[in-house]
Short mmCIF file of C-alpha atoms in Angstrom, two decimals:
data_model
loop_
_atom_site.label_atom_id
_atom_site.label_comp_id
_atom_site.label_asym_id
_atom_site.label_seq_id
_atom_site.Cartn_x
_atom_site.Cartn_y
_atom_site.Cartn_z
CA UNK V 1 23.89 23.04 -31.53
CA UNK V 2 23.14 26.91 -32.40
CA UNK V 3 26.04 26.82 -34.52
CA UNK V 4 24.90 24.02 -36.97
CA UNK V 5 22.02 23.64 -39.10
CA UNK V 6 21.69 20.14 -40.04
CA UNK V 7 19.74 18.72 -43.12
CA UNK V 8 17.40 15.90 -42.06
CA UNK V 9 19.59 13.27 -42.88
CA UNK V 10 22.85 15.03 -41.44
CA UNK V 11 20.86 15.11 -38.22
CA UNK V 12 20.00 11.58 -38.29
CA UNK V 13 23.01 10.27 -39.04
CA UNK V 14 24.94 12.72 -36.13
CA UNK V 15 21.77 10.86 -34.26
CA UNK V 16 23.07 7.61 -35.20
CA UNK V 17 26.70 8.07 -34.08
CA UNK V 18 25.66 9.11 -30.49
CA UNK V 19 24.10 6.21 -30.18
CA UNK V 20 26.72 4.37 -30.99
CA UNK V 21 29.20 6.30 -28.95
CA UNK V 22 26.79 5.80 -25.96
CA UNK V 23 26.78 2.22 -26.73
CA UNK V 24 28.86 1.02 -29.35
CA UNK V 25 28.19 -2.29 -31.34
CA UNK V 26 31.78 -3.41 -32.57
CA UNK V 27 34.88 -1.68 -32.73
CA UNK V 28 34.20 0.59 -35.08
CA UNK V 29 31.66 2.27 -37.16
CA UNK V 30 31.69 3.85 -40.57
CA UNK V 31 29.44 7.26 -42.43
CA UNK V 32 29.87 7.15 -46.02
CA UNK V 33 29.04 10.56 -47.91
CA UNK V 34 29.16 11.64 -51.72
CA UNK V 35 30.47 15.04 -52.30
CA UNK V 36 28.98 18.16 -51.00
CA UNK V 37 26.93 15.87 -48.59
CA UNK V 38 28.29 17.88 -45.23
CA UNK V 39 30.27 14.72 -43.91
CA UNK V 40 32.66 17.15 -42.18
CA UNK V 41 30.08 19.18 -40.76
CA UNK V 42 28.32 16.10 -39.18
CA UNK V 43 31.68 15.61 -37.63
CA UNK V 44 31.88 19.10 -35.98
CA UNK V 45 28.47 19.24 -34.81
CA UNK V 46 29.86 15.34 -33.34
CA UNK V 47 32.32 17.39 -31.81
CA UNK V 48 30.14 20.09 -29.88
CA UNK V 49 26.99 17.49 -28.48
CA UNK V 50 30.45 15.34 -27.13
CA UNK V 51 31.43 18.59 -25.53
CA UNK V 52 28.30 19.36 -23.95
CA UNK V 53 27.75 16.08 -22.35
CA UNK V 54 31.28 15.42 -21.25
CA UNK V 55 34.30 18.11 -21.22
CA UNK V 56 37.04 15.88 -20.18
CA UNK V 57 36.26 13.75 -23.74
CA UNK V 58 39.52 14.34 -25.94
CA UNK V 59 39.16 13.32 -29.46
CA UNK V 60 41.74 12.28 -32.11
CA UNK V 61 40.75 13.59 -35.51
CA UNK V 62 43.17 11.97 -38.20
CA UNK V 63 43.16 11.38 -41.87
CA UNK V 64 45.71 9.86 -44.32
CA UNK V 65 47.88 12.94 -45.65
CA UNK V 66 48.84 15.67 -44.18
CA UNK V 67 46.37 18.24 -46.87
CA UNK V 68 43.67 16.33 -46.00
CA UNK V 69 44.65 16.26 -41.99
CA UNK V 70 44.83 20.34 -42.66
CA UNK V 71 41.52 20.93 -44.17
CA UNK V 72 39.79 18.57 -41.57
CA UNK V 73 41.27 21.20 -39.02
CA UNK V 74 40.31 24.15 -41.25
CA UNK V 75 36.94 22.70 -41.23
CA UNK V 76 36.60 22.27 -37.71
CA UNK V 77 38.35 25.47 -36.38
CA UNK V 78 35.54 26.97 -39.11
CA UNK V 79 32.57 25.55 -36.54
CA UNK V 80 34.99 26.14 -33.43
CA UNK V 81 34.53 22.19 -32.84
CA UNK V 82 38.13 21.45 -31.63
CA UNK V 83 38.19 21.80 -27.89
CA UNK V 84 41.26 21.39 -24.95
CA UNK V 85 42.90 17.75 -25.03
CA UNK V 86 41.42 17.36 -29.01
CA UNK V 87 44.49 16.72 -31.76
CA UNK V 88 44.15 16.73 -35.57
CA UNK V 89 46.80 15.41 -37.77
CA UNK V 90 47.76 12.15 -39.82
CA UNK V 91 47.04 8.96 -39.10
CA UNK V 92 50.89 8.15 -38.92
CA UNK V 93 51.44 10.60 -36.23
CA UNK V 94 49.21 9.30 -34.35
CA UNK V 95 49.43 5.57 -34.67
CA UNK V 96 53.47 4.86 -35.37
CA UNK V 97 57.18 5.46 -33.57
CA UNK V 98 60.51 5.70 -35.53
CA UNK V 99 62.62 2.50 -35.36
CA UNK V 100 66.21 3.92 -35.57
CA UNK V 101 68.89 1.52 -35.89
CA UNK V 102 72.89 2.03 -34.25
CA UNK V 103 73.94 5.25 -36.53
CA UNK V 104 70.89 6.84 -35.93
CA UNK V 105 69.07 6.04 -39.50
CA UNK V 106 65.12 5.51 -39.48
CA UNK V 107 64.89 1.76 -40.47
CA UNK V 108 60.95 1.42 -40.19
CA UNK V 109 57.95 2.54 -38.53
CA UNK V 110 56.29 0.53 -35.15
CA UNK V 111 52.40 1.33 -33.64
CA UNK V 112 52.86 3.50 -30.70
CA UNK V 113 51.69 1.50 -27.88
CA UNK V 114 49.13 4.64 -26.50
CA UNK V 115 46.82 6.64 -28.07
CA UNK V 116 46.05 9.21 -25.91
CA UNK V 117 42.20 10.08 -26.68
CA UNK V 118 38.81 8.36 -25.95
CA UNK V 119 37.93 8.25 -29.28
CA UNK V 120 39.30 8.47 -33.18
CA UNK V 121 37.22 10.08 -36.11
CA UNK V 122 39.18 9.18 -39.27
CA UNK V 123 38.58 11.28 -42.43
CA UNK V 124 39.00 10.58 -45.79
CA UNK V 125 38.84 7.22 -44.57
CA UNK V 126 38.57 5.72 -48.35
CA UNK V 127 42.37 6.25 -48.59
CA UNK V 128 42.62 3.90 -45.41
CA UNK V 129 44.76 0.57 -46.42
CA UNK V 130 43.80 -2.59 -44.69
CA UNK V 131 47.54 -2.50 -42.45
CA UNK V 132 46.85 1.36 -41.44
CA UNK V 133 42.80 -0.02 -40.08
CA UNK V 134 43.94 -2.54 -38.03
CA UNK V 135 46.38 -0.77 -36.76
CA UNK V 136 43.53 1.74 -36.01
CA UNK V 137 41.28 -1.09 -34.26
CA UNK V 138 44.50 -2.43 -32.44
CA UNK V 139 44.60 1.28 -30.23
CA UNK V 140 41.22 -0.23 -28.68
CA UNK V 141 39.58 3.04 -29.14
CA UNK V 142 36.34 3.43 -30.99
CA UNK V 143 36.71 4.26 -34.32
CA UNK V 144 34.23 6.85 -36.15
CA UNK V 145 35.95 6.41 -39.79
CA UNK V 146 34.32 9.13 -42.35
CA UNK V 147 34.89 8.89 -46.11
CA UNK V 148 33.56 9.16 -49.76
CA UNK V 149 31.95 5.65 -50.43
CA UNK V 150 31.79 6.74 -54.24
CA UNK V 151 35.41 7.28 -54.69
CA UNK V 152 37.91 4.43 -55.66
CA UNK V 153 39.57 1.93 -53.07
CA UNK V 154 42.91 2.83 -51.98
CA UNK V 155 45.93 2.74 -54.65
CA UNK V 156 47.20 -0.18 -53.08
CA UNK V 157 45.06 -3.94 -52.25
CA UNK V 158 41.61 -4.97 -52.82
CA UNK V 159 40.56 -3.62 -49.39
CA UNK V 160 37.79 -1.03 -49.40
CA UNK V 161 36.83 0.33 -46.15
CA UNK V 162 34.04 2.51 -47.72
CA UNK V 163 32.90 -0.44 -49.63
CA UNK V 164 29.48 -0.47 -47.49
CA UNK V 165 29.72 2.15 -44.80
CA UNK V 166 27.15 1.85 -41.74
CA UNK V 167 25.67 4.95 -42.42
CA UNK V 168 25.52 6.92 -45.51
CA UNK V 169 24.84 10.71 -46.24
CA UNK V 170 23.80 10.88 -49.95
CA UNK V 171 21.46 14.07 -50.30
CA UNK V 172 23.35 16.89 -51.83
CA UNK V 173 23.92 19.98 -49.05
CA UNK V 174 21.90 23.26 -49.89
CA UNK V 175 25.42 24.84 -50.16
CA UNK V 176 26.86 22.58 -52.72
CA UNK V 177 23.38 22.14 -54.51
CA UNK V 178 24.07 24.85 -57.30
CA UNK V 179 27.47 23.32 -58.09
CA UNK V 180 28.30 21.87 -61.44
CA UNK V 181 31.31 19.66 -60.84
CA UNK V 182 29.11 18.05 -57.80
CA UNK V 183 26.15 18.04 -59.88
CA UNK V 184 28.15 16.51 -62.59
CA UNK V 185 29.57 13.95 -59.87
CA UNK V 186 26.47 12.71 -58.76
CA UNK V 187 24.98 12.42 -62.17
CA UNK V 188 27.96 9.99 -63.42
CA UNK V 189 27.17 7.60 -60.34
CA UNK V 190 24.23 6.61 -61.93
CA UNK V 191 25.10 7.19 -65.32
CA UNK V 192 28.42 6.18 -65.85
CA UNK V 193 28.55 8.62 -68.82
CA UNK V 194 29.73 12.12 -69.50
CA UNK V 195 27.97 13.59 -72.87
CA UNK V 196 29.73 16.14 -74.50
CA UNK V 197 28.07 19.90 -73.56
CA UNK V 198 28.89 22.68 -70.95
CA UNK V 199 27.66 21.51 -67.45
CA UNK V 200 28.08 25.21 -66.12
CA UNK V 201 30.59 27.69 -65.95
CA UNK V 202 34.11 26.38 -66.07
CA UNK V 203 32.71 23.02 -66.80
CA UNK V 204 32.44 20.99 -70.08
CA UNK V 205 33.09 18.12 -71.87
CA UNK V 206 34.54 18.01 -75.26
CA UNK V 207 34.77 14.90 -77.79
CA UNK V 208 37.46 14.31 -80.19
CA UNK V 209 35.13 12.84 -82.38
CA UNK V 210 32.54 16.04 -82.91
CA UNK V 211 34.42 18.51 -81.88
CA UNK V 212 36.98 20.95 -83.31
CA UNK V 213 40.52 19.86 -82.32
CA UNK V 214 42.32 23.18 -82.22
CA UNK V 215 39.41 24.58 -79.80
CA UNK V 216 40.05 21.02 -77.84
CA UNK V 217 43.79 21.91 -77.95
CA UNK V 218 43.27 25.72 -77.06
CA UNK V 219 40.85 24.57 -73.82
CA UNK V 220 43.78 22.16 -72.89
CA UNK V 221 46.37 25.13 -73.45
CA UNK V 222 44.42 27.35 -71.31
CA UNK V 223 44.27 25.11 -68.33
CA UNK V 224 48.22 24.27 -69.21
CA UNK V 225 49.16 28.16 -68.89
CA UNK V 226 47.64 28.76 -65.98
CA UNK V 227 49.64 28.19 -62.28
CA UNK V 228 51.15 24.56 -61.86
CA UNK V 229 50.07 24.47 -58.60
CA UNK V 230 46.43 25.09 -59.25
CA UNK V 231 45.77 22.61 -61.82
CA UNK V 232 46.08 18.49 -62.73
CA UNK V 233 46.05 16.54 -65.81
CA UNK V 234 43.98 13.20 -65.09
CA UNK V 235 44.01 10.18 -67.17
CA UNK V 236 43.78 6.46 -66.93
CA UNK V 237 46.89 4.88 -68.26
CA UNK V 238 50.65 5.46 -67.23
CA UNK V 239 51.49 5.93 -71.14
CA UNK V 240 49.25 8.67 -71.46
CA UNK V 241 50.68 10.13 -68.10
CA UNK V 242 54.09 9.75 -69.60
CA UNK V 243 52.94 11.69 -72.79
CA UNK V 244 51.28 14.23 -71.24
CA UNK V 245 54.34 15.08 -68.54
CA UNK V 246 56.55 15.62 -71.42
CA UNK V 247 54.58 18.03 -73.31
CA UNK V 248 54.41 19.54 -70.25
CA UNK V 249 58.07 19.88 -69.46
CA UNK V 250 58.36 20.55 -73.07
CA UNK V 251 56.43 23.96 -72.85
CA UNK V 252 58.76 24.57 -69.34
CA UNK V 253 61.69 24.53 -71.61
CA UNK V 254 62.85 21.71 -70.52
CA UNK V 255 65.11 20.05 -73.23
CA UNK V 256 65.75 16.35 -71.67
CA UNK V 257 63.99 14.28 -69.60
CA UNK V 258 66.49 14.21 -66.47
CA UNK V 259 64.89 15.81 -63.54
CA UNK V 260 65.52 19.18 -62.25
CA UNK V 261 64.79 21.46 -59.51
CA UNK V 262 61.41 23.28 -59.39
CA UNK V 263 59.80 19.94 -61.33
CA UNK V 264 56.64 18.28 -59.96
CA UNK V 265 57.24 15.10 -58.90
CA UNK V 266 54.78 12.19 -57.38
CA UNK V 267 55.96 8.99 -55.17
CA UNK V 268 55.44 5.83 -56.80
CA UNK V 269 56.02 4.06 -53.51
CA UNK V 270 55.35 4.20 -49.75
CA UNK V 271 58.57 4.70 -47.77
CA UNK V 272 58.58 4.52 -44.33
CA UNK V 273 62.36 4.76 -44.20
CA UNK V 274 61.98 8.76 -43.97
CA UNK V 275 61.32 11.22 -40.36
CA UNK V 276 58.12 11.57 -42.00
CA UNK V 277 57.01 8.98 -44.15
CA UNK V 278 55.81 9.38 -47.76
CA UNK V 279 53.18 8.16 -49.51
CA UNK V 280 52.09 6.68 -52.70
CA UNK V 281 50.29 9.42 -54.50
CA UNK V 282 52.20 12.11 -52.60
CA UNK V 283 52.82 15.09 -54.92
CA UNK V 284 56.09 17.52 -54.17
CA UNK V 285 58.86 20.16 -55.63
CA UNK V 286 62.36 19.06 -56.86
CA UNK V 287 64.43 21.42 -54.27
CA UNK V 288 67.94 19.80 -55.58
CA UNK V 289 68.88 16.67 -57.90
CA UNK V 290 72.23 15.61 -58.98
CA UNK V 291 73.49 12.25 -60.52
CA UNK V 292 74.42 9.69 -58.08
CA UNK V 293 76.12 6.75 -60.04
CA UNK V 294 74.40 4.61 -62.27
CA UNK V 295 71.09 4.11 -60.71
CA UNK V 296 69.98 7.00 -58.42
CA UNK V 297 69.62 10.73 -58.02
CA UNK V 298 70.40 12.85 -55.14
CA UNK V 299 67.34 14.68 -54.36
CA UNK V 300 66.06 17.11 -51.72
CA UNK V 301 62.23 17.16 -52.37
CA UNK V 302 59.70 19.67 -50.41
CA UNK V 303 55.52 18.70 -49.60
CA UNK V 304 54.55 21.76 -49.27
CA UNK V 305 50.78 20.46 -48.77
CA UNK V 306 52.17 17.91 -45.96
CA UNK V 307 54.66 20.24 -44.50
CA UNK V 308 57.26 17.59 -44.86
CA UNK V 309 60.62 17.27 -46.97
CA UNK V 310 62.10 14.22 -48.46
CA UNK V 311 66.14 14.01 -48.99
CA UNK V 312 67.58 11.02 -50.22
CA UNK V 313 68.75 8.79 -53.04
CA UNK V 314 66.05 8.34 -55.97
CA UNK V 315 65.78 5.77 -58.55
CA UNK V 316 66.53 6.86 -62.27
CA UNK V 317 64.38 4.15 -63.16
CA UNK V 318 61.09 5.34 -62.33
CA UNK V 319 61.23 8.27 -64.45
CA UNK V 320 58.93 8.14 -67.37
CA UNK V 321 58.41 4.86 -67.25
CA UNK V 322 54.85 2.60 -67.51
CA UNK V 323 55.94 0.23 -65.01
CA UNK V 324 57.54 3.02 -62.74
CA UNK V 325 60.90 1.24 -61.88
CA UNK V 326 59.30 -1.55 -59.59
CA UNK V 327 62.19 -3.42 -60.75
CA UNK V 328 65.93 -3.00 -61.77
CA UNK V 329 68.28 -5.57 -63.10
CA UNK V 330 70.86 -5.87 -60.42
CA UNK V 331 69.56 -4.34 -57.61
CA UNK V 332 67.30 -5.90 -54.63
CA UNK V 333 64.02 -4.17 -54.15
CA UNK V 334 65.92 -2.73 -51.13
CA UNK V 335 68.40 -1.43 -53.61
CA UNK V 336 66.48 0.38 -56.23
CA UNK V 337 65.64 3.56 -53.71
CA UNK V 338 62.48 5.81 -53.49
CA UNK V 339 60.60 5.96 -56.48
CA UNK V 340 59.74 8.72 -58.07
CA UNK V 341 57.64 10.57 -61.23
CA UNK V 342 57.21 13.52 -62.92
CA UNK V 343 53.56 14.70 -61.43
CA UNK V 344 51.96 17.00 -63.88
CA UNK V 345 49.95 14.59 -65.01
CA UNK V 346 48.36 11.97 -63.01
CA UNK V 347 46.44 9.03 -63.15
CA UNK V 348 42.94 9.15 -61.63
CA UNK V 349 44.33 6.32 -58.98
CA UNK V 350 47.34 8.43 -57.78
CA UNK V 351 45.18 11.90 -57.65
CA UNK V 352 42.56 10.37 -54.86
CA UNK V 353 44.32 12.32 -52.01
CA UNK V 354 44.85 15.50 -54.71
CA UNK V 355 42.70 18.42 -55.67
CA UNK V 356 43.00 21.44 -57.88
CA UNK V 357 41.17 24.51 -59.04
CA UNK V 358 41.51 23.90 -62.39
CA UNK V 359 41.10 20.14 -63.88
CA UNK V 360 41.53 18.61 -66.93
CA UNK V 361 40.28 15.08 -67.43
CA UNK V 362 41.20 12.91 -70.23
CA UNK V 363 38.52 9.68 -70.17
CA UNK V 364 40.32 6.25 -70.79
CA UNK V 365 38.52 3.53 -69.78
CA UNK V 366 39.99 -0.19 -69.04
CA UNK V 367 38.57 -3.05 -70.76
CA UNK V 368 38.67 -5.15 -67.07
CA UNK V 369 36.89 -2.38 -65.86
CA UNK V 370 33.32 -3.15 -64.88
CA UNK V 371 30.39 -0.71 -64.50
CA UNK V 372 31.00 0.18 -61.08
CA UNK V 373 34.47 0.59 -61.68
CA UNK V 374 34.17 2.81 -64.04
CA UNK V 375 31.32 4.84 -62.35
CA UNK V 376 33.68 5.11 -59.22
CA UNK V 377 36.76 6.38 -61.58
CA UNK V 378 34.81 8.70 -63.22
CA UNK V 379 33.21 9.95 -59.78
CA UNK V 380 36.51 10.14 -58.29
CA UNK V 381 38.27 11.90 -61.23
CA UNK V 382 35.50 15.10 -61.74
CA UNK V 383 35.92 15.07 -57.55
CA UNK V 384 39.46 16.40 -58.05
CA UNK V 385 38.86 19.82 -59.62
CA UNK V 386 37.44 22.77 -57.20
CA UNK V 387 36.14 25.51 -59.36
CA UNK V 388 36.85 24.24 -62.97
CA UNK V 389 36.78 21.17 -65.31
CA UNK V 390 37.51 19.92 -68.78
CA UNK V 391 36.79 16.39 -69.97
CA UNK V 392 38.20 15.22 -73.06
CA UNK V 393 36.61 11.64 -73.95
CA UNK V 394 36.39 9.79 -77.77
CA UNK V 395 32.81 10.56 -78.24
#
């Protein structure tokens, strides 16, 4: 434990999950922590008491996309905490088996029947549908799932596995303590509201209604110019999304609003029909696109921040459009084909598994959005951007 110096509540809660381990009550048991909390580091100094009591113990650290599976291992490697028999990856590669049909085509996914560890930490377990956690009890392993309890529930059904985690890490680590976007974070949880000002460097909020639109514009422009892969546009509805991708594209020199290679695109859709699934939320490059008949596009697609490539037909449909294809007159829901968006802009519910250095947020709030709701977008929106941040609201 040389390695690790623990805050008193990282320390307890490490204290906590031993116990558990040692004698668990359930299944499985969750640690909720906001950002800059040390969640991750609680896990690696997991890691090295497990090793020092028992060396045979292999662990299987998962989370929900492959980025997120990466900088769990970056993390760990960081603190030296992965150890001989230990894996890190995604969650699909270490629950699920291709079907394949006669010809040799993926046709669905199936739980493997083994998991080969003693135990499974999950991170980023707020991404975690319902399906994917019972699939993770059904392994009979304990389950140590790890996760933001402040950010929004998965993109998909009401379930929230960070709803009420067991434990909870909510002091601020030394490290992070002196950073304005966490800072920021924290103070919306309770708040709910941005006010207009400069939080710290990089970091501000601007109103349309006070002040001046063409320095509004030129902080938007600046973000805009920079490197595509380094930033996101956030906002809260799909017609703003749709607005914002074309003036996008527009400043690309794009002249229509068919698809082409080196666009951004994000999935619309889980498909499981792939080597390597993708995900809804899932942001890659157009590689190749041509027309295939009336409804679909050809299109080789790479993830570089999964490692994974998609190649396949691609519905026309879901191309700038609010309701993102979900249905097409004349085709089965089998028939319409991956789904697919331009992703320079986002909404704040597709961006939960996304970050960037460079962040701007535009502030649109629902009316069926409740207080908490709201509190949890906002949280979960200003947790996106790494070093810089730009919130545009109304007022």
């Amino acid at each position: 434990m040389s390695d690790f110096s623990l805050s008193s509540d990282q320390a307890k809660a490490l204290e906590q999950l031993l116990g558990w381990i040692k004698k668990p009550v359930g299944p499985a048991i969750t640690l909720g922590g906001y950002a800059g909390t040390g969640k991750t580091t609680v896990a690696a100094a997991l890691r090295a008491v497990l090793a020092q009591k028992n060396s045979e113990r292999r662990i299987a650290f998962c989370a929900f996309t492959g980025k997120a599976s990466q900088v769990l291992r970056n993390t760990l490697d960081l603190h030296g905490a992965i150890r001989e028999g230990d894996t890190c990856g995604t969650i699909h590669s270490l629950l699920y088996s291709p079907l394949v049909d006669k010809k040799g085509v993926i046709t669905g996914w199936a739980r493997s029947k083994e998991v080969e560890a003693d135990l499974i930490v999950v991170d980023e377990a707020s991404m975690v549908n319902q399906r994917i956690w019972l699939d993770l009890l059904g392994t009979g392993r304990p389950v140590i799932a790890i996760g933001d309890h402040g950010q929004l529930p998965p993109i998909e059904g009401s379930f929230n596995l960070m709803d009420k985690p067991d434990l909870t890490l909510e002091r601020v680590h030394r490290q992070a303590e002196g950073n304005p976007i966490i800072q920021l974070a924290h103070e919306v949880r309770h708040t709910g509201e941005i006010v207009g000002g400069k939080y710290g460097k990089g970091v501000r909020k601007y109103s349309w209604a006070t002040d001046d639109p063409s320095e509004i514009q030129n902080a938007i422009d600046d973000v805009m110019d920079g490197d595509q892969e380094d930033r996101l546009l956030l906002c809260g509805r799909n017609k703003t999304r749709i607005e914002l991708n074309k003036s996008v594209r527009q400043k690309m020199g794009r002249e229509t609003d068919e698809p082409e290679a080196g666009d951004r695109v994000v999935c619309l859709k889980n498909d499981y029909n792939q080597s390597q699934p993708i995900y809804n939320g899932m942001t890659g490059i157009i590689e190749s696109s041509e027309t295939e008949r009336q409804h679909w596009y050809q299109m080789g697609i790479d993830f570089p921040d999964d490692g994974r490539r998609f190649d396949g037909l691609v519905s026309r449909h879901g191309f700038m459009s609010e309701k993102g294809g979900e249905t097409v007159e004349g085709l089965s829901p089998k028939e319409i084909g991956s789904r697919f968006d331009f992703g320079y802009a986002l909404t704040v519910h597709k961006a939960q598994g996304s970050q960037a250095k460079r962040v701007v947020l535009f502030e649109e709030r629902f009316q069926k959005m409740d207080d908490e709701q709201w509190k949890r977008w906002l949280y979960t929106a200003i947790t996106r951007a790494r070093e810089e941040l730009i919130v545009i609201g109304q007022k």
